mmCIF file of C-alpha atoms in Angstrom:
data_model
loop_
_atom_site.group_PDB
_atom_site.id
_atom_site.type_symbol
_atom_site.label_atom_id
_atom_site.label_comp_id
_atom_site.label_asym_id
_atom_site.label_seq_id
_atom_site.Cartn_x
_atom_site.Cartn_y
_atom_site.Cartn_z
ATOM 1 C CA MET A 28 -0.029 0.324 -0.106
ATOM 2 C CA LYS A 29 2.636 2.465 0.877
ATOM 3 C CA ASP A 30 4.540 2.070 -2.281
ATOM 4 C CA ILE A 31 1.345 3.164 -4.460
ATOM 5 C CA ILE A 32 1.453 5.859 -1.848
ATOM 6 C CA PHE A 33 4.234 7.471 -3.338
ATOM 7 C CA ASP A 34 4.425 5.685 -6.586
ATOM 8 C CA ASP A 35 1.066 7.403 -7.083
ATOM 9 C CA PHE A 36 2.383 10.810 -5.978
ATOM 10 C CA GLN A 37 5.145 10.886 -8.262
ATOM 11 C CA VAL A 38 3.349 10.106 -11.673
ATOM 12 C CA ILE A 39 1.297 12.809 -10.462
ATOM 13 C CA VAL A 40 4.361 15.131 -9.723
ATOM 14 C CA ASN A 41 5.179 14.149 -13.036
ATOM 15 C CA GLU A 42 2.024 14.745 -15.008
ATOM 16 C CA SER A 43 2.237 18.920 -13.302
ATOM 17 C CA LEU A 44 5.508 19.138 -14.065
ATOM 18 C CA ILE A 45 4.359 22.001 -17.002
ATOM 19 C CA ARG A 46 6.587 24.902 -16.050
ATOM 20 C CA HIS A 47 9.806 23.355 -14.199
ATOM 21 C CA ARG A 48 10.534 20.540 -16.225
ATOM 22 C CA SER A 49 13.920 21.200 -17.470
ATOM 23 C CA ILE A 50 16.341 20.066 -14.718
ATOM 24 C CA LEU A 51 17.692 23.761 -13.784
ATOM 25 C CA ASP A 52 14.445 24.514 -12.619
ATOM 26 C CA ILE A 53 13.879 21.904 -10.933
ATOM 27 C CA ILE A 54 17.658 21.990 -9.094
ATOM 28 C CA THR A 55 17.145 25.338 -8.283
ATOM 29 C CA LYS A 56 13.700 25.691 -7.383
ATOM 30 C CA LEU A 57 14.395 23.024 -4.797
ATOM 31 C CA GLU A 58 17.000 25.379 -3.431
ATOM 32 C CA GLU A 59 14.791 28.169 -2.945
ATOM 33 C CA SER A 60 12.134 25.491 -1.435
ATOM 34 C CA GLN A 61 15.248 24.562 1.337
ATOM 35 C CA SER A 62 15.533 28.688 1.419
ATOM 36 C CA LYS A 63 11.621 29.211 1.908
ATOM 37 C CA ILE A 64 11.628 26.400 4.997
ATOM 38 C CA ASN A 65 14.829 27.433 6.835
ATOM 39 C CA ARG A 66 13.365 30.764 6.582
ATOM 40 C CA ALA A 67 9.796 30.013 7.700
ATOM 41 C CA ILE A 68 11.838 28.519 10.645
ATOM 42 C CA ALA A 69 14.000 31.549 11.287
ATOM 43 C CA LYS A 70 10.832 33.357 11.538
ATOM 44 C CA SER A 71 9.055 31.524 14.334
ATOM 45 C CA VAL A 72 12.571 32.286 16.251
ATOM 46 C CA THR A 73 12.465 35.534 15.207
ATOM 47 C CA ASN A 74 8.804 36.797 14.868
ATOM 48 C CA CYS A 75 6.278 34.766 16.172
ATOM 49 C CA GLY A 76 8.935 33.644 18.632
ATOM 50 C CA CYS A 77 7.103 30.140 19.241
ATOM 51 C CA ILE A 78 10.518 28.767 19.542
ATOM 52 C CA LYS A 79 13.995 29.650 20.610
ATOM 53 C CA ILE A 80 17.117 28.621 19.577
ATOM 54 C CA SER A 81 19.506 28.059 21.963
ATOM 55 C CA ALA A 82 22.822 26.023 20.819
ATOM 56 C CA GLU A 83 25.509 25.231 22.170
ATOM 57 C CA LYS A 84 28.306 22.305 21.863
ATOM 58 C CA GLN A 85 27.273 18.975 22.152
ATOM 59 C CA LYS A 86 28.500 17.095 25.534
ATOM 60 C CA ILE A 87 28.151 13.330 24.670
ATOM 61 C CA ALA A 88 28.903 10.747 27.501
ATOM 62 C CA TYR A 89 30.276 7.635 25.929
ATOM 63 C CA LYS A 90 27.973 5.937 28.706
ATOM 64 C CA ASP A 91 25.163 7.195 26.618
ATOM 65 C CA ILE A 92 26.910 5.744 23.547
ATOM 66 C CA GLU A 93 27.562 2.433 24.898
ATOM 67 C CA SER A 94 24.158 2.326 26.129
ATOM 68 C CA GLY A 95 22.814 3.072 22.761
ATOM 69 C CA ASN A 96 20.734 6.067 24.598
ATOM 70 C CA ILE A 97 22.509 8.472 22.491
ATOM 71 C CA THR A 98 19.927 10.815 20.897
ATOM 72 C CA LYS A 99 18.828 11.419 24.522
ATOM 73 C CA SER A 100 21.487 13.422 25.650
ATOM 74 C CA ILE A 101 22.268 15.038 21.909
ATOM 75 C CA ASN A 102 19.757 18.404 21.911
ATOM 76 C CA SER A 103 18.029 19.688 19.326
ATOM 77 C CA HIS A 104 18.622 23.424 20.229
ATOM 78 C CA ILE A 105 14.382 23.981 20.172
ATOM 79 C CA GLU A 106 13.197 24.837 23.297
ATOM 80 C CA GLY A 107 9.457 25.238 22.940
ATOM 81 C CA ASN A 108 7.070 24.342 20.169
ATOM 82 C CA LEU A 109 5.834 25.817 16.895
ATOM 83 C CA CYS A 110 2.464 27.591 17.238
ATOM 84 C CA GLU A 111 0.049 26.549 14.454
ATOM 85 C CA ASN A 112 0.383 29.000 12.178
ATOM 86 C CA CYS A 113 4.209 28.483 11.793
ATOM 87 C CA LYS A 114 3.759 24.717 11.888
ATOM 88 C CA GLU A 115 1.492 25.260 8.672
ATOM 89 C CA ILE A 116 3.625 27.221 7.458
ATOM 90 C CA ILE A 117 6.288 24.518 7.846
ATOM 91 C CA GLU A 118 4.870 22.389 6.740
ATOM 92 C CA LYS A 119 3.766 23.493 3.189
ATOM 93 C CA GLU A 120 7.016 24.344 2.438
ATOM 94 C CA ILE A 121 8.279 20.840 3.221
ATOM 95 C CA GLY A 122 5.286 19.589 1.186
ATOM 96 C CA HIS A 123 6.616 22.204 -1.365
ATOM 97 C CA ASN A 124 10.493 21.005 -1.094
ATOM 98 C CA LEU A 125 9.383 16.954 -0.976
ATOM 99 C CA PHE A 126 7.075 18.216 -4.767
ATOM 100 C CA TYR A 127 10.863 19.402 -6.119
ATOM 101 C CA ILE A 128 12.339 15.621 -4.492
ATOM 102 C CA THR A 129 10.396 14.169 -6.225
ATOM 103 C CA SER A 130 10.566 16.463 -9.583
ATOM 104 C CA LEU A 131 13.910 15.075 -9.431
ATOM 105 C CA CYS A 132 13.343 11.994 -8.931
ATOM 106 C CA SER A 133 11.123 11.900 -11.729
ATOM 107 C CA ILE A 134 13.639 13.510 -14.409
ATOM 108 C CA LEU A 135 15.736 11.295 -13.670
ATOM 109 C CA ASN A 136 14.578 8.332 -13.980
ATOM 110 C CA LEU A 137 14.825 7.964 -10.452
ATOM 111 C CA ASN A 138 12.259 5.674 -7.804
ATOM 112 C CA LEU A 139 11.183 7.726 -5.071
ATOM 113 C CA TYR A 140 9.706 4.770 -3.001
ATOM 114 C CA ASP A 141 13.104 3.307 -3.672
ATOM 115 C CA ILE A 142 15.455 5.915 -2.174
ATOM 116 C CA PHE A 143 12.938 5.654 0.277
ATOM 117 C CA LEU A 144 12.901 1.881 1.230
ATOM 118 C CA LYS A 145 16.987 2.364 0.449
ATOM 119 C CA GLU A 146 17.843 4.372 2.889
ATOM 120 C CA TYR A 147 15.207 2.727 5.676
ATOM 121 C CA ASP A 148 17.478 -0.548 5.180
ATOM 122 C CA LYS A 149 20.355 1.409 5.642
ATOM 123 C CA ILE A 150 19.158 3.405 9.201
ATOM 124 C CA ASN A 151 18.147 -0.320 9.994
ATOM 125 C CA ILE A 152 21.059 -1.918 9.255
ATOM 126 C CA LEU A 153 23.110 0.670 11.154
ATOM 127 C CA ASP A 154 21.380 1.217 13.502
ATOM 128 C CA LYS A 155 22.760 3.570 16.305
ATOM 129 C CA TYR A 156 26.301 3.475 13.667
ATOM 130 C CA ALA A 157 23.809 5.572 11.189
ATOM 131 C CA LEU A 158 25.197 8.812 12.370
ATOM 132 C CA ARG A 159 24.319 11.723 10.022
#
């Protein structure tokens, strides 16, 4: 079922690519959509104030790495929660980004679901050692 949703999404995106069919249009729109995500997050901090970024050097205890609790000891540097308005804006921008990533897959004859599965398998196999 999930592969059908991915494949159907990719087909719909491919069919709706009229103005931005060129690889150059797609990669520049993808970059632009990423910038809009970053801007929306920054505006959540600076204009709305629903979240705060409080960044400092990560303090990782080796005992947490060994015990598998590394994700609990690493800080996201985000304080607070997105308000409904900011959440809606960021979701919209991430949706646009997904559209252009899917467009890129289509124009390069790549299957989005296959890429997703490969990444999913890599994360499952490497578990906590798939550090990024």
